[in-house]
Tab-separated table of C-alpha atoms and ligand atoms in Angstrom:
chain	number	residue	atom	x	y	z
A	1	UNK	CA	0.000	0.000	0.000
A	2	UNK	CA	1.404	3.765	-0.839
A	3	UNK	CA	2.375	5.650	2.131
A	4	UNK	CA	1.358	9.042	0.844
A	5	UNK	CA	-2.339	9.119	-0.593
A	6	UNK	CA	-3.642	12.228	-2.944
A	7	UNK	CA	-7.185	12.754	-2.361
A	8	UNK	CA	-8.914	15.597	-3.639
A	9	UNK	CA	-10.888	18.107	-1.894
A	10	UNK	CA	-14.277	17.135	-3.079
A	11	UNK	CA	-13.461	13.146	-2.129
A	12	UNK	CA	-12.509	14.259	1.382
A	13	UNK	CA	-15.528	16.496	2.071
A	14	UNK	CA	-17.894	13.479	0.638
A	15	UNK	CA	-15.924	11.059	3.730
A	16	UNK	CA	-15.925	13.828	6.414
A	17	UNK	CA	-19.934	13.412	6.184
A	18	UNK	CA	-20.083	9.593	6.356
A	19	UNK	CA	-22.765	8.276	8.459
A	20	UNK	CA	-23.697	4.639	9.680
A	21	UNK	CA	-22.793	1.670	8.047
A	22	UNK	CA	-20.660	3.469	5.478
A	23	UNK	CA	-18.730	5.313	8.161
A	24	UNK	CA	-17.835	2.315	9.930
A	25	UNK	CA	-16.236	1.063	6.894
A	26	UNK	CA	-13.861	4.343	6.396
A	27	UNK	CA	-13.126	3.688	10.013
A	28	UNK	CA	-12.573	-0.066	9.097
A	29	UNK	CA	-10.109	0.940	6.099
A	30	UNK	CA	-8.370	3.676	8.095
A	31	UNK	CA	-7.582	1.103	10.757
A	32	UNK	CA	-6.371	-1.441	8.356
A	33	UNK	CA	-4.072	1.166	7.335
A	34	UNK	CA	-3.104	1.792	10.673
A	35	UNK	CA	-1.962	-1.799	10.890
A	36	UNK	CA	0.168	-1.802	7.446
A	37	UNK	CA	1.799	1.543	8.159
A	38	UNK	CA	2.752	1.668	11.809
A	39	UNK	CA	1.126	-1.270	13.382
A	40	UNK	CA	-1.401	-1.973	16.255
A	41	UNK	CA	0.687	-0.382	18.558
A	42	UNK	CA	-1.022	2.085	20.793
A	43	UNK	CA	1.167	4.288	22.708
A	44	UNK	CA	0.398	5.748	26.389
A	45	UNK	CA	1.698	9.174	26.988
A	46	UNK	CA	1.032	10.696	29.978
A	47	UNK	CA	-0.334	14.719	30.163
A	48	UNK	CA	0.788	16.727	32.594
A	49	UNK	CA	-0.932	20.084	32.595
A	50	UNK	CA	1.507	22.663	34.559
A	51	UNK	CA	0.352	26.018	34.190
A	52	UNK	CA	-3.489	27.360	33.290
A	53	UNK	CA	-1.861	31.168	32.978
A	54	UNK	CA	-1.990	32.425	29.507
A	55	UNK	CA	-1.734	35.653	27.905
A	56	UNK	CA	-4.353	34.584	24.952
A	57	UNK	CA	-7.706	35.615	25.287
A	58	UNK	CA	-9.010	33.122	22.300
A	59	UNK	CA	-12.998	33.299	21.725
A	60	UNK	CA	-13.684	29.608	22.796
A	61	UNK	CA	-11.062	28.590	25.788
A	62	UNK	CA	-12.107	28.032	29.208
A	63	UNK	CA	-8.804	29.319	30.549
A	64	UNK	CA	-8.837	32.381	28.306
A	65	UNK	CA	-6.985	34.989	30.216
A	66	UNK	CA	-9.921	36.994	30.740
A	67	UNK	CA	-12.247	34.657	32.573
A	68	UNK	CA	-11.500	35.623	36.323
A	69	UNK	CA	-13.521	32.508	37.315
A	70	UNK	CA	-10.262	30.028	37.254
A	71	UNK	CA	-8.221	29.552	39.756
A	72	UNK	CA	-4.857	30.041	37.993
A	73	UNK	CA	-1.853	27.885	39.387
A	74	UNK	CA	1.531	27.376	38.068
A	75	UNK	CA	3.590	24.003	38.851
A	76	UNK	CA	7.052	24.069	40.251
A	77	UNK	CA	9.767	22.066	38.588
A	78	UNK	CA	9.715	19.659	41.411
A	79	UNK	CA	6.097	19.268	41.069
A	80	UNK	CA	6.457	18.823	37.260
A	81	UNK	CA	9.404	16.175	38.543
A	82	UNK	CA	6.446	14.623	40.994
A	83	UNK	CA	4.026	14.530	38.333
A	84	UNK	CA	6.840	12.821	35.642
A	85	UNK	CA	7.675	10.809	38.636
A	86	UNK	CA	3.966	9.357	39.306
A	87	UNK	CA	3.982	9.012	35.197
A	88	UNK	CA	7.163	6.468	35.371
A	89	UNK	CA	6.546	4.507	38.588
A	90	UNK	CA	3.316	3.502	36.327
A	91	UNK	CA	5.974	2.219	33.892
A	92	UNK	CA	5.234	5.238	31.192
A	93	UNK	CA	8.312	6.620	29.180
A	94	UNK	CA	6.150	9.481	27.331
A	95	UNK	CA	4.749	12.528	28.555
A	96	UNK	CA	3.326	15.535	27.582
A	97	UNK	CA	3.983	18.867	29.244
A	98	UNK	CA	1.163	21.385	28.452
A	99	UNK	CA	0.356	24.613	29.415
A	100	UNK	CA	-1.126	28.161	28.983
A	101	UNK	CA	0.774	30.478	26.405
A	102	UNK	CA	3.394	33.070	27.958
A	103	UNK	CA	6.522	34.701	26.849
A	104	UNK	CA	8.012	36.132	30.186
A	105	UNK	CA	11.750	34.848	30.882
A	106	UNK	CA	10.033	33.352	34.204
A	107	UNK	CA	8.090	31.098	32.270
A	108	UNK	CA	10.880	29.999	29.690
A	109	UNK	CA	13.424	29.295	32.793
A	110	UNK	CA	10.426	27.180	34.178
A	111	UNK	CA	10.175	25.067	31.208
A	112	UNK	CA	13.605	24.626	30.306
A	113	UNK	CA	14.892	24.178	34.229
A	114	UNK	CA	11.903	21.362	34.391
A	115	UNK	CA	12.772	19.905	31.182
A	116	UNK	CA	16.413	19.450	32.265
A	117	UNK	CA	15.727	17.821	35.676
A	118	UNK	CA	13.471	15.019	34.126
A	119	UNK	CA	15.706	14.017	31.387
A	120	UNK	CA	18.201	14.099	34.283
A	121	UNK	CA	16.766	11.781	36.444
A	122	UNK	CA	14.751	9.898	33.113
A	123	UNK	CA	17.796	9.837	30.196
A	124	UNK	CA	15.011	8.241	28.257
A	125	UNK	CA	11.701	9.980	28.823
A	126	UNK	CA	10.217	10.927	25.366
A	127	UNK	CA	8.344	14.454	26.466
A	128	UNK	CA	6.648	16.292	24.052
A	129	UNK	CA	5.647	20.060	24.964
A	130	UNK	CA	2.891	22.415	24.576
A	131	UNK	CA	3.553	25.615	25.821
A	132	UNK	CA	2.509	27.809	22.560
A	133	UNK	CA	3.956	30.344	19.792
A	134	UNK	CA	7.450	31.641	21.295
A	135	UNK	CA	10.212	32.767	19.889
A	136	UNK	CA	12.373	30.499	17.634
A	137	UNK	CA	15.424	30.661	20.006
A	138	UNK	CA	13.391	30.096	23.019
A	139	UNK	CA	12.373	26.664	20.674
A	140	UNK	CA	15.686	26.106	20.429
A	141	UNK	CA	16.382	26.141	24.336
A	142	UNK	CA	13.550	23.611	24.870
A	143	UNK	CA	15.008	21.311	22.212
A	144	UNK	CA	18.512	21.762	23.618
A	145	UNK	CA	17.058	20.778	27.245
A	146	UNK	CA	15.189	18.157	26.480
A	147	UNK	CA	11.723	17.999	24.691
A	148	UNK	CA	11.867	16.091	21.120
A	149	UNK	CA	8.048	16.624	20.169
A	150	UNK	CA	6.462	19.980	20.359
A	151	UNK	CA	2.100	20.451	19.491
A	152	UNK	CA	1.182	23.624	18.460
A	153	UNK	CA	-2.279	23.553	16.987
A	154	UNK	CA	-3.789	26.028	14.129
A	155	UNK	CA	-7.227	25.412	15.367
A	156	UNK	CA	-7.883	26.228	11.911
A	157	UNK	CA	-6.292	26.597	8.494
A	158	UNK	CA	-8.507	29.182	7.544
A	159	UNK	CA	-7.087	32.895	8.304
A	160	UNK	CA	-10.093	34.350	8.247
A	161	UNK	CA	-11.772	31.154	10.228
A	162	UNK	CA	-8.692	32.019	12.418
A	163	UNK	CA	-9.595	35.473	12.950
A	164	UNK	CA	-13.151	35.290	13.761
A	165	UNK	CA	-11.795	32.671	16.766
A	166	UNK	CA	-9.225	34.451	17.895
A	167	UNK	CA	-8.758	38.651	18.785
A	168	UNK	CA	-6.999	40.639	16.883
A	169	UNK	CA	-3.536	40.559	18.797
A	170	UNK	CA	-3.237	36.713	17.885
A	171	UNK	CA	-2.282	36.115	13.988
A	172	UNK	CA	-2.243	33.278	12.074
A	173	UNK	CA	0.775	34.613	10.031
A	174	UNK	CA	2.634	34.127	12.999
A	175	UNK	CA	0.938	30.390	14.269
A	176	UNK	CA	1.925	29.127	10.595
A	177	UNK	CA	5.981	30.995	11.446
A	178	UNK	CA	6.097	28.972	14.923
A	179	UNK	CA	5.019	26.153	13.013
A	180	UNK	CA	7.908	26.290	10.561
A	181	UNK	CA	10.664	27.335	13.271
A	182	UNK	CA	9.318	24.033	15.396
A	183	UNK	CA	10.129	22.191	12.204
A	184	UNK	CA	13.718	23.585	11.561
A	185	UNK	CA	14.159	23.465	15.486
A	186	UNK	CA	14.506	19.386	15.180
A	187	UNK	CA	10.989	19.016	16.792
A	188	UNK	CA	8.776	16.280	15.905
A	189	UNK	CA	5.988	18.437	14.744
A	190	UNK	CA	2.356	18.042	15.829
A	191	UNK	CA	-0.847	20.288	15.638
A	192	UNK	CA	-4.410	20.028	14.930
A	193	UNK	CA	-7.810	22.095	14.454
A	194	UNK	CA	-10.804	21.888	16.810
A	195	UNK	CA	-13.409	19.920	14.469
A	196	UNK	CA	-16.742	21.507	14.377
A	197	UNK	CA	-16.001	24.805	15.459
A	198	UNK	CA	-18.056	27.977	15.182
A	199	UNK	CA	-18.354	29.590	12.051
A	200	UNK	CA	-16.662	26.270	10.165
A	201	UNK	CA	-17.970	24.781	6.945
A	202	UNK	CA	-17.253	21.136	5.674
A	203	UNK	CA	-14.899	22.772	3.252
A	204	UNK	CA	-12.512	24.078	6.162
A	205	UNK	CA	-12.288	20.599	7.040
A	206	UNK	CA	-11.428	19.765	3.985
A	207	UNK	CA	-8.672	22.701	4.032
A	208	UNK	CA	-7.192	20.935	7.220
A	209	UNK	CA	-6.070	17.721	6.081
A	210	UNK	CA	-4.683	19.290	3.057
A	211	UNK	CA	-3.023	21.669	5.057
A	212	UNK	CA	-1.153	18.887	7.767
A	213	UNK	CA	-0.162	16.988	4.648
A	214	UNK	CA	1.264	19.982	3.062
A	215	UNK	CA	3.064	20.782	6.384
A	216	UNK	CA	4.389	17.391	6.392
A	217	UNK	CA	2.985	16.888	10.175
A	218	UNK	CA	4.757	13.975	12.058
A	219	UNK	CA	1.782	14.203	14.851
A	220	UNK	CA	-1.553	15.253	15.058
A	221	UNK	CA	-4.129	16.392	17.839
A	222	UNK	CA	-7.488	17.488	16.944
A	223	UNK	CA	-10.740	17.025	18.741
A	224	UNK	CA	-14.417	18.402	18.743
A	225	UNK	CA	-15.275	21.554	19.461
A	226	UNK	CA	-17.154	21.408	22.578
A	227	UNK	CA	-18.490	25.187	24.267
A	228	UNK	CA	-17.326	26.844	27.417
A	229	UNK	CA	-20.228	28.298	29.232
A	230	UNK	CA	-17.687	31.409	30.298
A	231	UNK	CA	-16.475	32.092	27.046
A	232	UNK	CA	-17.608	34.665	24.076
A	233	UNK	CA	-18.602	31.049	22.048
A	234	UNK	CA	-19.801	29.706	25.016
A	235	UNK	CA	-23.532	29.891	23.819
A	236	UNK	CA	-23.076	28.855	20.216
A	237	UNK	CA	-25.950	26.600	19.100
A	238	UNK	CA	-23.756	22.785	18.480
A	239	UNK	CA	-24.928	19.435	17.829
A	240	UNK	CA	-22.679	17.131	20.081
A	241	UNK	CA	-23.448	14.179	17.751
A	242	UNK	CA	-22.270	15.727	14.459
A	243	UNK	CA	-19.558	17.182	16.344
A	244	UNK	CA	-18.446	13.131	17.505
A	245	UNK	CA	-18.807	11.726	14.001
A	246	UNK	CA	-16.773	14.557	12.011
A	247	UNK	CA	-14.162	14.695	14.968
A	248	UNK	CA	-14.068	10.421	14.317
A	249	UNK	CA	-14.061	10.818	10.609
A	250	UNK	CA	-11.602	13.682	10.333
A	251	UNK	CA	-9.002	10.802	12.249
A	252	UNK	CA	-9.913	8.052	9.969
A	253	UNK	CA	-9.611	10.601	6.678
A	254	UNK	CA	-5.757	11.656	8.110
A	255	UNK	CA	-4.857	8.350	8.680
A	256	UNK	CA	-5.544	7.437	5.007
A	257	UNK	CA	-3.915	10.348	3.788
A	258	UNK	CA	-0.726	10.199	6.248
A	259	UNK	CA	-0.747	6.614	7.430
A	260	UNK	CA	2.269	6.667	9.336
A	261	UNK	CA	2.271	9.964	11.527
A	262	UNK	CA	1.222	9.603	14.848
A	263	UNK	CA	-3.232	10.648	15.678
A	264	UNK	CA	-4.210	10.961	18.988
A	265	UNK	CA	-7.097	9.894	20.231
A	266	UNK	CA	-8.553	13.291	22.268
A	267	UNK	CA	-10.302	13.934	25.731
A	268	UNK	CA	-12.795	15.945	23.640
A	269	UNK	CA	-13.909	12.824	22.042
A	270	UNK	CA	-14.166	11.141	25.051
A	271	UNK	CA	-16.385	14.550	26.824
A	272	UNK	CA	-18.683	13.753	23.984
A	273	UNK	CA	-19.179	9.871	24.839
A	274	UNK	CA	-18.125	7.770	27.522
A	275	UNK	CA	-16.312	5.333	24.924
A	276	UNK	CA	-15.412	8.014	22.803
A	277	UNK	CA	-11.495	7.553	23.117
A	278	UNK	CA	-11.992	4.142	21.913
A	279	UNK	CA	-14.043	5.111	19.335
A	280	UNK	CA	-11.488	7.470	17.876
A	281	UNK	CA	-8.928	4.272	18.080
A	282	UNK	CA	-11.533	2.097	16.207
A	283	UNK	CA	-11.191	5.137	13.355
A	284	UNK	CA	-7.278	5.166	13.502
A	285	UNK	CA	-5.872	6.920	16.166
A	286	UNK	CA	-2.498	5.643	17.583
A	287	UNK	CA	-1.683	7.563	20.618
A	288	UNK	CA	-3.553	8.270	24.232
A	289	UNK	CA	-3.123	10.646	27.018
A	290	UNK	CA	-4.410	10.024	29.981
A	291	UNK	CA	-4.058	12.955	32.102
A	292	UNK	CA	-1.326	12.558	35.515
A	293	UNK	CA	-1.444	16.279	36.665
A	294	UNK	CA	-2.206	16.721	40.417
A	295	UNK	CA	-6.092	16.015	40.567
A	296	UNK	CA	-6.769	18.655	42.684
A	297	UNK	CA	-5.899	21.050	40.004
A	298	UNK	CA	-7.607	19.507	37.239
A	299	UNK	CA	-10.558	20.910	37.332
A	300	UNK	CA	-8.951	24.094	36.912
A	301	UNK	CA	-7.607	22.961	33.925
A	302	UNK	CA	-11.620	23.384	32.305
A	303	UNK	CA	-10.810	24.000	28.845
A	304	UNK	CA	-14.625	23.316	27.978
A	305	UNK	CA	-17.302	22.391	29.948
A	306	UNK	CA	-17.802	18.505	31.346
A	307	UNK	CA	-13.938	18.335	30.736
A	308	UNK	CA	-13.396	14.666	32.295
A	309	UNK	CA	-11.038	14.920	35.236
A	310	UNK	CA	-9.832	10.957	34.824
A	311	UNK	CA	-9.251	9.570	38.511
A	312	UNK	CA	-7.211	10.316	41.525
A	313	UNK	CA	-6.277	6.899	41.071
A	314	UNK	CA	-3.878	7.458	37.846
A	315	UNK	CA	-2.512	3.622	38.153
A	316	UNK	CA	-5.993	1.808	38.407
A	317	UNK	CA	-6.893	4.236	35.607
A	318	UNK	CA	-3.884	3.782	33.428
A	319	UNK	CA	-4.759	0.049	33.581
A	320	UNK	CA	-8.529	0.031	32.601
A	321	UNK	CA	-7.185	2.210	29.478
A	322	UNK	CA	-4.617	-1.101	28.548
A	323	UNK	CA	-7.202	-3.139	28.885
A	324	UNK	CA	-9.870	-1.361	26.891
A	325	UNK	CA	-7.286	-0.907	24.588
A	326	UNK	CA	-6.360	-4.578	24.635
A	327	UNK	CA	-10.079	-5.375	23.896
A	328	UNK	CA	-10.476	-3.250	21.116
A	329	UNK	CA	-7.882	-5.702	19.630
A	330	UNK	CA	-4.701	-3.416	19.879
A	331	UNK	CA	-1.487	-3.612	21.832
A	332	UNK	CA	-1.343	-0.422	24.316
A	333	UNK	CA	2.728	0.509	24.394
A	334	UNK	CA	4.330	2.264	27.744
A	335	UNK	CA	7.496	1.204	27.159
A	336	UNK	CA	8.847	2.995	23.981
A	337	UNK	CA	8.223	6.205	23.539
A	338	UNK	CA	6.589	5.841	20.388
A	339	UNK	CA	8.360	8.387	18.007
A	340	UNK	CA	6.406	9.337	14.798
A	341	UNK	CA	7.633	7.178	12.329
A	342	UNK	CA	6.855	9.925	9.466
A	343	UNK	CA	9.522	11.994	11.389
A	344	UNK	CA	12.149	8.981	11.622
A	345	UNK	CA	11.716	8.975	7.613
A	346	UNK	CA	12.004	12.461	6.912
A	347	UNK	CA	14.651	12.773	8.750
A	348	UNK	CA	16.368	10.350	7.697
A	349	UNK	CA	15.142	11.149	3.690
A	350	UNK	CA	14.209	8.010	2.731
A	351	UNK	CA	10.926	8.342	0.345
A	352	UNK	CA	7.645	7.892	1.846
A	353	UNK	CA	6.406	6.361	-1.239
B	1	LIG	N1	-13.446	22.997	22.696
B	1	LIG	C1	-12.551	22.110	22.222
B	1	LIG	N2	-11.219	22.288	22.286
B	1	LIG	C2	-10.785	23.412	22.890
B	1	LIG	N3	-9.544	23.860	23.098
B	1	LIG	C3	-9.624	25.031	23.754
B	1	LIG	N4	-10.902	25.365	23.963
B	1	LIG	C4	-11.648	24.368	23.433
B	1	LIG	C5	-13.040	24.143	23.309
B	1	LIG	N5	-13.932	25.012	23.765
B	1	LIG	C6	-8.366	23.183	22.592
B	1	LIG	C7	-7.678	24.059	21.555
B	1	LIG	C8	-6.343	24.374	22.175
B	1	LIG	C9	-6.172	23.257	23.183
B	1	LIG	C10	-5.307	23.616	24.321
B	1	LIG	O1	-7.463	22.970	23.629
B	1	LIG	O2	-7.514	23.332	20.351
B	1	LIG	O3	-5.282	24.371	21.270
């Protein structure tokens, strides 16, 4: 089977609105694909959320920097360490430092101190951060200390899309630059659009895939759209079922058109329906990340409402997800790090067809 599939605009919009039996069997094929290009392999990272500050004020987020109602907090390195710590003592070597966007030298020196005393006491922890646009030497000092894989989503590949979800101090110009920089940084590369979204049309959908493939993506996260009852989009009329198939279709439709980068399966999905990270396996996903921030500050971390909070209990929890996994008829993976395998070939320029 070809590695690299051309689909055309039309054909992908036609997919993204599958329903019933006929979308089972795109998430049938996509899975099958899954299997030829980078196996059953699921891998386990775990999410560590260590800062809900951010300086973006974007139209949809929970912890937009204008809603007072969150209780902000900001994780220590040794907490971050505690948190990695609780993540590896559960046998994970992946995990995935996220955060609210900010610039401030404080903030940089907090990622880059806590990236250096994990890979210090974990040589071979895979982490893969999330901390936003920044400046493509502060990129640099992330790589240097430590993080391989960086996600930075578009939300959109729409500019105009972009601008009607975002204020006018954030710029798509400059999401697309960071993009770029991440690439020539080293990074494996991730981002991902929120499926559904207000103002979208099936045809930005369409856009989106075209868009990762032309970025070459090594990674992708994308979920639903799902409101925030103290946001400006909070009240947006949304059907939560549309929102679950297109979110599980858009997965399937990248993993036939890039079958060997790495899809996550989302916590959006799974806010939608109880099974719902399953689901988005079933239609190609290959990654999962269940969360192993402090629970207390979870629920702080309310990026839309009914956010799941997963349990205090992250090693009973971690082994329910194995074993759904395992039922669903794929193998879940703690023990490599699971690095895209589109990024070991284009690094390594050997043809992906
Ligand atoms: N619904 C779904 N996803 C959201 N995100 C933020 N707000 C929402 C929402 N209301 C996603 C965005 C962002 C990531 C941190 O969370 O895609 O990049």
């Amino acid at each position: 089977m070809a590695n690299v599939t051309s689909i055309s605009k039309k054909e992908i919009i036609e997919l993204l609105s599958l329903k019933g039996s006929e979308q089972i069997e795109l998430h049938r094929k996509a899975s099958e694909i899954r299997r030829d290009s980078v196996s059953d392999r699921v891998y386990i990272r775990g999410l560590i959320e260590f800062s809900n500050i951010c300086e973006n004020d974007c139209f949809y987020c929970g912890i937009r920097k204008s809603n007072n109602n969150v209780r902000r907090y900001e994780l220590t390195p040794d907490e971050i360490l505690g948190a990695v710590d609780e993540a590896a003592s559960s046998g994970l070597t992946s995990v995935v430092l996220q955060s609210g966007e900010r610039r401030d030298r404080r903030f940089i020196s907090l990622v880059t101190d806590s990236l250096r005393i994990i890979k210090q006491k974990y040589p071979f922890m895979g982490i893969t951060l999330s901390s936003g646009e920044q400046d493509r030497s502060v990129y640099e000092e992330f790589h240097k200390a430590g993080a391989s894989r960086y996600l930075l989503r578009i939300e959109t590949s729409n500019e105009e899309h972009y601008n009607r979800l975002h204020p006018g101090a954030m710029s798509f110009r400059e999401r697309i630059r960071s993009l770029h920089d991440l690439r020539d940084t080293g990074f494996q590369v991730g981002t991902g659009v929120m499926i559904n979204s207000p103002f979208q049309i099936p045809e930005n959908l369409a856009d989106d895939i075209l868009f990762f493939q032309t970025l070459d993506i090594d990674m992708c996260g994308m979920g639903p759209f799902i409101p925030h009852s103290g946001t400006p989009l909070g009240k947006v009329e949304y059907s939560a079922e549309e929102s679950f198939n297109l979110g599980l279709n858009m997965i399937a439709v990248l993993r036939i058109v890039m079958p060997d980068i790495n899809i996550a399966s989302t916590t959006a999905l799974e806010t939608l329906s109880p099974a719902g990270r399953e689901s988005g396996l079933m239609a190609g996903a290959n990654v999962v990340m269940p969360q192993f921030s402090p629970f207390s500050l979870r629920d702080s971390y309310t990026l839309y409402d009914n956010k799941p909070l997963g349990s205090e209990d992250n090693r009973g929890f971690l082994d329910s997800l194995k074993e759904k996994i395992k039922s669903l008829g794929l193998i879940p993976v703690t023990e490599d790090s699971g690095t895209s395998i589109h990024y070991i070939r284009r690094t390594q320029n050997v043809s992906t067809c």
